Coordinates of C-alpha atoms and ligand atoms in Angstrom, one line a residue:
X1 CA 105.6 107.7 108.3
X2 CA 108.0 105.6 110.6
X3 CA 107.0 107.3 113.6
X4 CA 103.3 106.2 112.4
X5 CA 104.4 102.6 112.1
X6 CA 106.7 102.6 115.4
X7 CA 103.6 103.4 117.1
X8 CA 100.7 100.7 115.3
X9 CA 103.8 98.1 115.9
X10 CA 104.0 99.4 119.3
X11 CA 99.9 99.6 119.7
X12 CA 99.3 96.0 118.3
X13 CA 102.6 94.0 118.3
X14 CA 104.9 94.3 115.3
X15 CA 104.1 90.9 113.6
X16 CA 100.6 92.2 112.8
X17 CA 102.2 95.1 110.6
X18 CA 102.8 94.0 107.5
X19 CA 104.5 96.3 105.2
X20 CA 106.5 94.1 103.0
X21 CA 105.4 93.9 99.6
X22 CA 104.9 90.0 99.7
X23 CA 102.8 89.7 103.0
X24 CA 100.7 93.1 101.6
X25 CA 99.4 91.2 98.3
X26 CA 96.7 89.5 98.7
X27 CA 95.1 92.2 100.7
X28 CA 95.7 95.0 98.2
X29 CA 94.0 92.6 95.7
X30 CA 90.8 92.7 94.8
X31 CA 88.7 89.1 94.7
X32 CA 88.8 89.4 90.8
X33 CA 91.9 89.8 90.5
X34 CA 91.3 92.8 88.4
X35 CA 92.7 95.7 90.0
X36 CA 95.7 95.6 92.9
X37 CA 95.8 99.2 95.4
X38 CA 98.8 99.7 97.4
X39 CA 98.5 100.6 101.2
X40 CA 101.1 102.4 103.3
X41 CA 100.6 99.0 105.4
X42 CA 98.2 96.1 106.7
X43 CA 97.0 96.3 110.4
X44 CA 95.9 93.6 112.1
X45 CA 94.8 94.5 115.3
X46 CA 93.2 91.9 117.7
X47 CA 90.4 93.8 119.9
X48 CA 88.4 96.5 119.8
X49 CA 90.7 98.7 121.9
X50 CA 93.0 97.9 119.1
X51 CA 90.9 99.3 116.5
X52 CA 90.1 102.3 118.6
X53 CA 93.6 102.9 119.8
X54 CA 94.8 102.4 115.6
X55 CA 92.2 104.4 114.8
X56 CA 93.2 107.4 117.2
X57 CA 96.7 107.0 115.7
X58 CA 95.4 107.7 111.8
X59 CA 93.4 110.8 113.2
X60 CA 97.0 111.9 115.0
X61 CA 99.0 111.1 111.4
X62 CA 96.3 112.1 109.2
X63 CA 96.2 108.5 107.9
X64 CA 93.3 107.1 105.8
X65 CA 91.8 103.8 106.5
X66 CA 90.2 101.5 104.2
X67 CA 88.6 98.5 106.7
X68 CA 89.2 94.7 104.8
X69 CA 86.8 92.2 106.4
X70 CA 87.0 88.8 104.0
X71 CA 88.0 91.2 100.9
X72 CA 85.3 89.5 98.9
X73 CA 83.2 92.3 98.0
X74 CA 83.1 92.8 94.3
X75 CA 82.8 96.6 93.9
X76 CA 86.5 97.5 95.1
X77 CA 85.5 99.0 98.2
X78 CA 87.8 96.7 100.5
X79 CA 91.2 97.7 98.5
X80 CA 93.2 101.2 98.8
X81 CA 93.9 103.2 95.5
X82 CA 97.7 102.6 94.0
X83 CA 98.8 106.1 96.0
X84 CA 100.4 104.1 99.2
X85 CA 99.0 106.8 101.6
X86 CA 96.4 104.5 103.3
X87 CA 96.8 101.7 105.7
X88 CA 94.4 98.7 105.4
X89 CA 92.7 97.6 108.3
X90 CA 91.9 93.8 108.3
X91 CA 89.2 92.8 111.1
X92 CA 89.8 89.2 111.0
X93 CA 91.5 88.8 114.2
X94 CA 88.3 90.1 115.8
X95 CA 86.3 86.8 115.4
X96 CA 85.1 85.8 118.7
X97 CA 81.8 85.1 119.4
X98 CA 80.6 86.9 122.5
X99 CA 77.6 85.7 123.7
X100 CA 74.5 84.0 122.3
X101 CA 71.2 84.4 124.0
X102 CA 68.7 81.6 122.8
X103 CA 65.8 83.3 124.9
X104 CA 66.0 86.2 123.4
X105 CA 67.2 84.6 119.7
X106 CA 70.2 86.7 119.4
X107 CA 73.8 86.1 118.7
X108 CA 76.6 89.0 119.6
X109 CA 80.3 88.4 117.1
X110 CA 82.8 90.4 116.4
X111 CA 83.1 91.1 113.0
X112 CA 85.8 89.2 111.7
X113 CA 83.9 86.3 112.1
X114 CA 83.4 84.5 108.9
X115 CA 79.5 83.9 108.1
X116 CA 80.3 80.6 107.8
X117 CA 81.7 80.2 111.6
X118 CA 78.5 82.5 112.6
X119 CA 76.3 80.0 110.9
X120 CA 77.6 76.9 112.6
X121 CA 78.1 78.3 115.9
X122 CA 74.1 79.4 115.9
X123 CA 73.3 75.7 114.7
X124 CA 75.2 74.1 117.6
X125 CA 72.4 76.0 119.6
X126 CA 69.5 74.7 117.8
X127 CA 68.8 78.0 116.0
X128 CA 69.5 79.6 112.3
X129 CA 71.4 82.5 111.1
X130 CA 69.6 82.9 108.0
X131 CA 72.2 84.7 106.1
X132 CA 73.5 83.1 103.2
X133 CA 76.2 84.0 100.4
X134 CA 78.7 81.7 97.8
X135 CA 81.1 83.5 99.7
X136 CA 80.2 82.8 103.2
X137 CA 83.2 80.6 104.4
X138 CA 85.4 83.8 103.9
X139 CA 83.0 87.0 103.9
X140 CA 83.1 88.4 107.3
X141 CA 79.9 89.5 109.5
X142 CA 81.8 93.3 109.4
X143 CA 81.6 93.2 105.2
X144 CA 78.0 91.7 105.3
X145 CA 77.1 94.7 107.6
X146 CA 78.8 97.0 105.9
X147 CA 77.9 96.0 102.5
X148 CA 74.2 95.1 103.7
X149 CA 74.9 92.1 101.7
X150 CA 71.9 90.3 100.4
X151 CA 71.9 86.6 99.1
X152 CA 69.5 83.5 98.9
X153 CA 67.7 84.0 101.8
X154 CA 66.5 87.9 101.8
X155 CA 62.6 86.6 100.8
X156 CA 61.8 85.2 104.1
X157 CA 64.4 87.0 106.2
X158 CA 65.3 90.4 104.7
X159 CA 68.9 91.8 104.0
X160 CA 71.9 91.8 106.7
X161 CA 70.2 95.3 107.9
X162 CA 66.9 93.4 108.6
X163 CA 69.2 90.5 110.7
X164 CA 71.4 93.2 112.8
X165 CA 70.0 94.7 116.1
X166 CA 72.5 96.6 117.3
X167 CA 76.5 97.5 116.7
X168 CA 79.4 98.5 118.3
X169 CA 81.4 100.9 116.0
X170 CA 84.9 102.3 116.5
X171 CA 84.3 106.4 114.9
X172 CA 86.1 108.1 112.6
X173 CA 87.5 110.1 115.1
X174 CA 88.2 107.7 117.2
X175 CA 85.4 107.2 119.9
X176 CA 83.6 104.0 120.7
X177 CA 80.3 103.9 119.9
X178 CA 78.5 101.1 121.9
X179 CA 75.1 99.8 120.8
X180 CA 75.2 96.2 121.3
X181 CA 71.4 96.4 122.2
X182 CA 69.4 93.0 121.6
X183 CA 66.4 95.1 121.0
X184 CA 63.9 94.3 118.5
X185 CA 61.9 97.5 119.9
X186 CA 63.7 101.2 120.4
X187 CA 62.2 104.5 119.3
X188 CA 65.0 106.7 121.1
X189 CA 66.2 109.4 118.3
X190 CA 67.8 108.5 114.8
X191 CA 69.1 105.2 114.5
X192 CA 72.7 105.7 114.4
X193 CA 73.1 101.5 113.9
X194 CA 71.3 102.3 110.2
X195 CA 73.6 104.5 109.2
X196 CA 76.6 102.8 109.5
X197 CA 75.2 99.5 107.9
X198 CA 75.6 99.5 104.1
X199 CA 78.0 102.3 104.5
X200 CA 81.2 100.3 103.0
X201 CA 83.4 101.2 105.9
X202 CA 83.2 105.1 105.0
X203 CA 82.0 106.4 108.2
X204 CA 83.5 104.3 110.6
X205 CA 84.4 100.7 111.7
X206 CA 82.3 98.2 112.8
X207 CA 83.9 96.0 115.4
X208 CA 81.3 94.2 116.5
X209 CA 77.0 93.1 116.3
X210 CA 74.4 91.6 118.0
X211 CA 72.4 89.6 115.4
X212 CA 69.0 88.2 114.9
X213 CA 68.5 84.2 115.0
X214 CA 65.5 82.6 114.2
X215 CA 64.6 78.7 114.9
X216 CA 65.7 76.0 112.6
X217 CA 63.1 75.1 110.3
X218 CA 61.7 71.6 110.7
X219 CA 62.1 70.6 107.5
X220 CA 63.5 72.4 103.8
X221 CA 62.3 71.5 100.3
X222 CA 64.3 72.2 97.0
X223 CA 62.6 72.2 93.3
X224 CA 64.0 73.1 90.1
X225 CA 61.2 74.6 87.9
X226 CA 61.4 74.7 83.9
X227 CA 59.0 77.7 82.8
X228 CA 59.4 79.4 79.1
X229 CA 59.8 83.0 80.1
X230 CA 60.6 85.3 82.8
X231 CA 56.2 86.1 82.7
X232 CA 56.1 83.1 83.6
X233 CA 58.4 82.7 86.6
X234 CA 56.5 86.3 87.6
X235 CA 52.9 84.1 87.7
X236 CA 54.9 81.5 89.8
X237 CA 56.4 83.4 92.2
X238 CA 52.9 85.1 93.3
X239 CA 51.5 81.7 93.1
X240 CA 53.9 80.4 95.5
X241 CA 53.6 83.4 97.5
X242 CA 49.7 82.7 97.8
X243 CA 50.1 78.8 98.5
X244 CA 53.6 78.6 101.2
X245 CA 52.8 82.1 102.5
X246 CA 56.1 83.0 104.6
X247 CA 57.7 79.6 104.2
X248 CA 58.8 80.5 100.3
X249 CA 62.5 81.0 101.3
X250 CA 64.6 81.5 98.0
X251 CA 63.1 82.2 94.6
X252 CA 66.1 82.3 91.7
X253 CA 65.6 82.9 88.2
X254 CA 68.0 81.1 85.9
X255 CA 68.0 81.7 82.3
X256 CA 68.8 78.8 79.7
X257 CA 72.3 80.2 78.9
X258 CA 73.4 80.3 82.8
X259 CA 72.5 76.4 82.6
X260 CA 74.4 75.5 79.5
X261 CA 77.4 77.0 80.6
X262 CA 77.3 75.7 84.0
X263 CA 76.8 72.1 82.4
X264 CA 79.6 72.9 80.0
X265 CA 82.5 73.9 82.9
X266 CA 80.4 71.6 85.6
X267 CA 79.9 68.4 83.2
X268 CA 79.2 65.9 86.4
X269 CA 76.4 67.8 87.6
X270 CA 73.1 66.4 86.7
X271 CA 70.8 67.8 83.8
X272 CA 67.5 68.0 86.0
X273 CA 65.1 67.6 82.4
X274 CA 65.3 65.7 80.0
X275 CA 65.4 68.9 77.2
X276 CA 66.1 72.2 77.8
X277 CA 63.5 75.5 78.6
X278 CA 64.0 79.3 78.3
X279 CA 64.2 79.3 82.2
X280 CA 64.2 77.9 85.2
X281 CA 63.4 78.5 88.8
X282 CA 65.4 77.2 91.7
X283 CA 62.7 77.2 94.5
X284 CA 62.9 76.4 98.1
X285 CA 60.7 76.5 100.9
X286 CA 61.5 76.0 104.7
X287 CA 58.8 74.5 107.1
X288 CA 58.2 74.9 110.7
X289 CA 55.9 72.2 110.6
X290 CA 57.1 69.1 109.6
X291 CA 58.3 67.0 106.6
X292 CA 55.1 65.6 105.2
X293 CA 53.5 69.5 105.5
X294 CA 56.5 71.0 103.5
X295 CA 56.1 68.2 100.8
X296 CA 52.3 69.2 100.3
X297 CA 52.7 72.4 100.4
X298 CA 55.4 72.1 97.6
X299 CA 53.6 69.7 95.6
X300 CA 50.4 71.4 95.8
X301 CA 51.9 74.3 94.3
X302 CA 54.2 72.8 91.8
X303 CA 50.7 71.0 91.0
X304 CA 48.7 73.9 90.7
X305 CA 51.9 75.8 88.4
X306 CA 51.4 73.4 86.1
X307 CA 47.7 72.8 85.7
X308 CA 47.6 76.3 84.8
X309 CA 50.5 76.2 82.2
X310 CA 52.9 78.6 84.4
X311 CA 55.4 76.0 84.5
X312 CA 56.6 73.0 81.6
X313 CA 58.1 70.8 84.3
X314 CA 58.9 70.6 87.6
X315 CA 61.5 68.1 89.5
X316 CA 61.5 68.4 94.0
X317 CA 64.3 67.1 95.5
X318 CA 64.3 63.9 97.5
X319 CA 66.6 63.9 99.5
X320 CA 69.8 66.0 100.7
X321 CA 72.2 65.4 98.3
X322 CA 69.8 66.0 95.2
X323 CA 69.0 69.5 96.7
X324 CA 72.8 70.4 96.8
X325 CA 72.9 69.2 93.4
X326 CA 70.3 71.7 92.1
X327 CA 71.7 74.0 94.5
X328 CA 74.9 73.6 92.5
X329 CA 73.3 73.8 90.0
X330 CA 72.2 77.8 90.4
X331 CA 75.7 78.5 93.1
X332 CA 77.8 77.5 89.8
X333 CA 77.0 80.1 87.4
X334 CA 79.3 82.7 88.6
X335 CA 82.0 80.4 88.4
X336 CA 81.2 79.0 84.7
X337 CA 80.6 82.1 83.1
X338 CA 84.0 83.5 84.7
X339 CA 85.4 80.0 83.3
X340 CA 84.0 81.2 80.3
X341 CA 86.1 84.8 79.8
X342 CA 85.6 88.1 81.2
X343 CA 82.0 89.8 81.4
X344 CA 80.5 93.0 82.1
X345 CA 78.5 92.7 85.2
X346 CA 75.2 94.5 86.8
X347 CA 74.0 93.9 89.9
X348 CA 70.6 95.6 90.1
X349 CA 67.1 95.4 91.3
X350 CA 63.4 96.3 90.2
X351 CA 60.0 96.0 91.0
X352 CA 59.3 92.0 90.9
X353 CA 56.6 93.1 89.0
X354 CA 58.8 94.7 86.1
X355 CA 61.1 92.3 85.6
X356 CA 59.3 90.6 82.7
X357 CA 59.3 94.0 80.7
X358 CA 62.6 94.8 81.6
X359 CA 64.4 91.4 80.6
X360 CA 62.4 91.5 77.3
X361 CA 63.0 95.5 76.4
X362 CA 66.9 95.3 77.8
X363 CA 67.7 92.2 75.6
X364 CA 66.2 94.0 72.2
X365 CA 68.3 97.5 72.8
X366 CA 71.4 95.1 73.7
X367 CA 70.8 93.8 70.5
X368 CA 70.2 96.3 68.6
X369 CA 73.6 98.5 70.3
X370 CA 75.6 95.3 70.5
X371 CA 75.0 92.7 68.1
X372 CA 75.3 88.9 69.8
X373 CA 76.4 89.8 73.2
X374 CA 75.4 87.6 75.5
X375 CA 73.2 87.9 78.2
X376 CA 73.9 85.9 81.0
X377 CA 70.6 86.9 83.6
X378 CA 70.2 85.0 86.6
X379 CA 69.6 86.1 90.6
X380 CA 67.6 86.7 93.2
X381 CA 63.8 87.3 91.4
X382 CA 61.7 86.7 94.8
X383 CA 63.8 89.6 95.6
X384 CA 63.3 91.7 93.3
X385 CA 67.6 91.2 92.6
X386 CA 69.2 90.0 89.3
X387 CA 72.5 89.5 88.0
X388 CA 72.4 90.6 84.4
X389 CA 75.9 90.0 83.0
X390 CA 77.1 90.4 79.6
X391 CA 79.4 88.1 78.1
X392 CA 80.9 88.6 74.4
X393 CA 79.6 87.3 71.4
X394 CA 81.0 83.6 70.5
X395 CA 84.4 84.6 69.2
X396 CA 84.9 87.7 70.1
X397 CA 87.9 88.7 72.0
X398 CA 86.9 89.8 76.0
X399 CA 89.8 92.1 76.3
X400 CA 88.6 94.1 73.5
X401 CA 84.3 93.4 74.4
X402 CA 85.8 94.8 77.9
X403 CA 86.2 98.4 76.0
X404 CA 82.9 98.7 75.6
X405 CA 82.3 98.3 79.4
X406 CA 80.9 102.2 80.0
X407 CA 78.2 102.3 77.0
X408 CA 77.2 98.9 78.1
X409 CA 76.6 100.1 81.6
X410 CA 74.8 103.0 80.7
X411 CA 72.5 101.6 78.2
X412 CA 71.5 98.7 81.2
X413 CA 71.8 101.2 83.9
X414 CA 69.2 103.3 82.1
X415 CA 67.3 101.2 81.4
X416 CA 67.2 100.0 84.9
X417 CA 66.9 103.9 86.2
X418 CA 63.9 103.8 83.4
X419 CA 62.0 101.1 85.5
X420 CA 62.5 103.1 89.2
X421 CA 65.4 100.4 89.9
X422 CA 68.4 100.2 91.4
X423 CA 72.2 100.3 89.6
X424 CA 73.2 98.2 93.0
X425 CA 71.0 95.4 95.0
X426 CA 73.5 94.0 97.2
X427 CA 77.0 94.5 96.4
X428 CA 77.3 98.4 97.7
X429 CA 79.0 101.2 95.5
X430 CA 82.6 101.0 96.2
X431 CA 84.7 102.3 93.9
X432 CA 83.7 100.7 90.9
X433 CA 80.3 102.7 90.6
X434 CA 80.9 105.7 92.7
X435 CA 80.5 107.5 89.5
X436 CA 78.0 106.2 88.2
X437 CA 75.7 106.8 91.4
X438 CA 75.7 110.4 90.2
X439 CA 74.4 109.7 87.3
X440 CA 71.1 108.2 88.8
X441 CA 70.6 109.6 92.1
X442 CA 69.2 113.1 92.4
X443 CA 70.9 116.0 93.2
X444 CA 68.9 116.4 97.6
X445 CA 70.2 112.6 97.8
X446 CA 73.7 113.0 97.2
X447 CA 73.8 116.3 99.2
X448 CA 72.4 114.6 101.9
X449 CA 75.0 111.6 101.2
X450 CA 78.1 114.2 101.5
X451 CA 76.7 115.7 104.6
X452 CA 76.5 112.6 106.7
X453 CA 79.8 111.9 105.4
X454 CA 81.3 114.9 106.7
X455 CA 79.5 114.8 109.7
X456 CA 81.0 111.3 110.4
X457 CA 83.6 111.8 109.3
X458 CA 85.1 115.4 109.0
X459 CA 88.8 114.8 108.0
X460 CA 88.1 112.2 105.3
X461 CA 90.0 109.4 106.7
X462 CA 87.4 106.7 106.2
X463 CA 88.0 104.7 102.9
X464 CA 88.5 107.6 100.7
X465 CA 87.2 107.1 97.5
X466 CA 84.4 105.2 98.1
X467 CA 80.8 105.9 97.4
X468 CA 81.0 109.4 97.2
Ligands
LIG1 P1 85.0 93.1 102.3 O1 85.0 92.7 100.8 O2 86.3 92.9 103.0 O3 84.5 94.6 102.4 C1 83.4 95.0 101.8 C2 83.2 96.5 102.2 O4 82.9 96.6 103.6 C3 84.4 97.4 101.9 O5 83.9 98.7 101.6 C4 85.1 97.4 103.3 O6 85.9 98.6 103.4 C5 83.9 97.4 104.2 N1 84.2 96.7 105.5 C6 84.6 95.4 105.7 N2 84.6 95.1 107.0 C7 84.3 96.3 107.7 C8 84.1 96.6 109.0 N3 84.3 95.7 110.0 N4 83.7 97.9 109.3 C9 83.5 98.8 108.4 N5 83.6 98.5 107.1 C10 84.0 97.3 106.7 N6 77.0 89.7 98.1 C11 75.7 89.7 98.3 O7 75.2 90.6 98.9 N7 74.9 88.6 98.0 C12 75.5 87.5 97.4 O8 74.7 86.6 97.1 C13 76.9 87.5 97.1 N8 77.5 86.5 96.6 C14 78.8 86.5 96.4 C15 79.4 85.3 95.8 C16 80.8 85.3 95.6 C17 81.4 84.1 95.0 C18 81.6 86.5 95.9 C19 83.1 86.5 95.7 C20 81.0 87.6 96.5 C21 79.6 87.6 96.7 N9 79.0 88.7 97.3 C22 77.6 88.7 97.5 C23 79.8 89.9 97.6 C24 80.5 89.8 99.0 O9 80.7 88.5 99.4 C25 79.6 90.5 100.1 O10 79.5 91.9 99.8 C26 80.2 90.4 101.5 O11 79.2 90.9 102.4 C27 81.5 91.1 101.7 O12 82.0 90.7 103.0 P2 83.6 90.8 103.2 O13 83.9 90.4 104.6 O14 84.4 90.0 102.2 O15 83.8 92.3 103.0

């Protein structure tokens, strides 16, 4: 092991080896705060030929990596295990932006650049990254690659697979793999760039991407929707489909509980009606037209959702800082119900069109198995995506509700499997469901899964543990 590290403090200078237990922390921790790995060390290398050169070292030692991009990702996929054997591998040094080409609407980063940074930098220029996350002023374009992460945005602009053209990709076995292609069109063979997205750093590392941009919308508008059940925000979203066509941007489902809480850890934030509805709907559309056409276009529908009873009551923001407010009012819910104690947590997906049936069938078997638990359902509905946490009953212990994390799982998870879903929209596999994903996928996928994986990567170096 000392001849390892010699030769990463030789390969990238020794001040970006950090092996001391002090300077290691708060990358072996996840962002919960739940679980802490150990790693032989932290590497920080500063280029691509670092990453390559680093990674040639762990093939020579026999060293697993486990890449760390913002170390937000919330299935412990970015941490080691406790066993000390593997090194992590933080990209953040690599967060240049290479080149932006506004003719051809693309932008090329490294992937240690924050979202956030990527976002600004593509505004200076007149032009939108459309990506958007809570976590974007630390997540890292490497971690949204690699988790194809999701967010507010995927509607209009599809997940970070959809935004990424091409990659350049340091290999398992330490070869550089250069696709920074800003190609929109290329039928040349099996697209290698697809199979390292969404792959949570298991097959190799991505160093850096050329990425779609799009051009700023003339003009954004934000409403807050009360509507008395989840039909009812189905009938809305296809009515809103019909009327703004491709401008509907982000459709979230909030659920009457998400907003009490919110208003109970959040107090100065605005109640946006003057009594409270089962749910709500946080809408937004972006225009390339102009002002006046995006305020039609949203009123006309908002009109129509309520002449026809789909919605109780409606409220469009008038100006920017009332559509942060509401903003806040959907970005907060994480936050309060964490304020609020531990939960059990499902990130998961379903036909749009099932949602309805699954929100109403879910909450009676939760009921039935688990007596006042609370569900906590909010998330991404234009996208098919929720967030269908379960917090304990009023008075009950979390520790203790946390025990009964695995039938919980199940009975949501099967019931999610029951509906053709998914047990994971947008926040990957990582450790924390690896093995669950056996439970749901079928026996020719995860065969498939563990070829490519030893394919890739033959001596099992990247991110052991993880996915499969
Ligand atoms: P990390 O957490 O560091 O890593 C994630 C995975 O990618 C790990 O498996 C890691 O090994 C791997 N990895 C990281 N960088 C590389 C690389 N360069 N090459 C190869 N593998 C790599 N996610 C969503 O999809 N939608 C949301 O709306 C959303 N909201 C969030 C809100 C909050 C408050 C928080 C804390 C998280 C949220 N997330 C969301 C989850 C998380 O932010 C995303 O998954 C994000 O894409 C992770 O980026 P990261 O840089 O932090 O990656």
């Amino acid at each position: 092991m000392d001849d390892f590290l010699h030769q990463c403090r030789q390969t990238i200078g020794a001040q970006f080896v950090l092996t001391e237990v002090k300077d290691r922390e708060s990358y072996e921790t996840e962002w919960r705060k739940r679980f802490r790995g150990r790693a032989l060390a932290v590497v920080r290398p500063g280029s691509t030929a670092e990453v390559l050169a680093l990674v040639q070292l762990c093939n020579q030692f026999k060293i697993s990596i486990v890449p760390q991009g913002g170390n937000t990702g919330l299935v412990l996929g970015s941490v080691p295990d406790d066993s000390g054997r593997s090194i992590i591998l933080s990209l953040t040094r690599l967060n240049t932006t290479r080149q932006i080409d506004t003719a051809n609407n693309t932008i090329t980063v490294e992937a240690g650049c924050t979202l956030f940074d990527v976002q600004q930098y593509a505004d200076h220029h007149e032009r939108l990254f459309p990506l958007s996350l809570a976590s974007e002023g630390t997540c890292t374009i490497g971690g949204n690659l690699s988790s194809n992460a999701g967010g507010t945005a995927v509607l209009r602009y599809g997940n970070t697979r959809e935004l990424c053209l091409g990659l350049e990709v340091v290999t398992a076995d330490g070869e550089l793999l250069n696709g920074l292609k800003g190609l929109r069109k290329d039928n040349t063979g099996y697209s290698l760039r697809d199979i390292y997205i969404g792959a949570e750093g298991t097959l190799g590392i991505i160093t850096a991407a050329v990425l779609k941009l799009y051009p700023k919308p003339k003009a954004t508008k934000t409403a807050f929707v009360a509507l008395s059940s989840p039909a009812a925000a189905l009938d809305l979203l296809n009515l809103a489909r019909d009327n703004v066509g491709a401008s509907l941007t982000t459709f979230e489902l909030v659920s009457s509980i998400c907003l009490e809480l919110v208003h109970k850890h959040f107090p100065t934030l605005p109640r946006p009606f003057p009594s409270a509805s089962a749910y709500y709907v946080l809408l937004e559309i972006s225009d390339q037209e102009s002002e006046e056409h995006a305020q039609r276009i949203m009123e006309q529908s908002l009109d129509a959702a309520l002449t026809q009873a789909i919605a109780d009551d409606a409220v469009i923001a008038t100006s920017m800082a009332q559509a942060k407010q509401l903003w806040q009012l959907r970005e907060n819910i994480s936050m309060a119900q964490a304020l609020e104690g531990k939960n059990i947590k499902h990130d998961i997906s379903l036909p749009s069109s099932c949602i309805p049936a699954f929100i109403k069938t879910t909450g009676r078997q939760l009921e039935t198995a688990f007596p006042s638990a609370r569900v906590v359902c909010f998330g991404h509905m234009g996208d098919g995506n929720l967030h269908y946490n379960i917090s304990p009953p009023i008075g009950v212990d979390d520790t203790s509700f946390l025990q009964l994390q695995a039938a919980v799982n199940q009975l949501v998870h099967d019931a999610v499997h029951s509906y053709q879903g998914s047990i994971s929209a947008e926040h990957g596999i990582g450790a924390l469901k690896r093995e669950e994903l056996t439970r749901y996928k079928s026996a020719v996928e995860l065969s498939l899964m563990r070829k490519i994986k030893k394919a890739l990567d033959p001596n099992n170096l990247m991110n052991p543990g993880k996915i499969i």
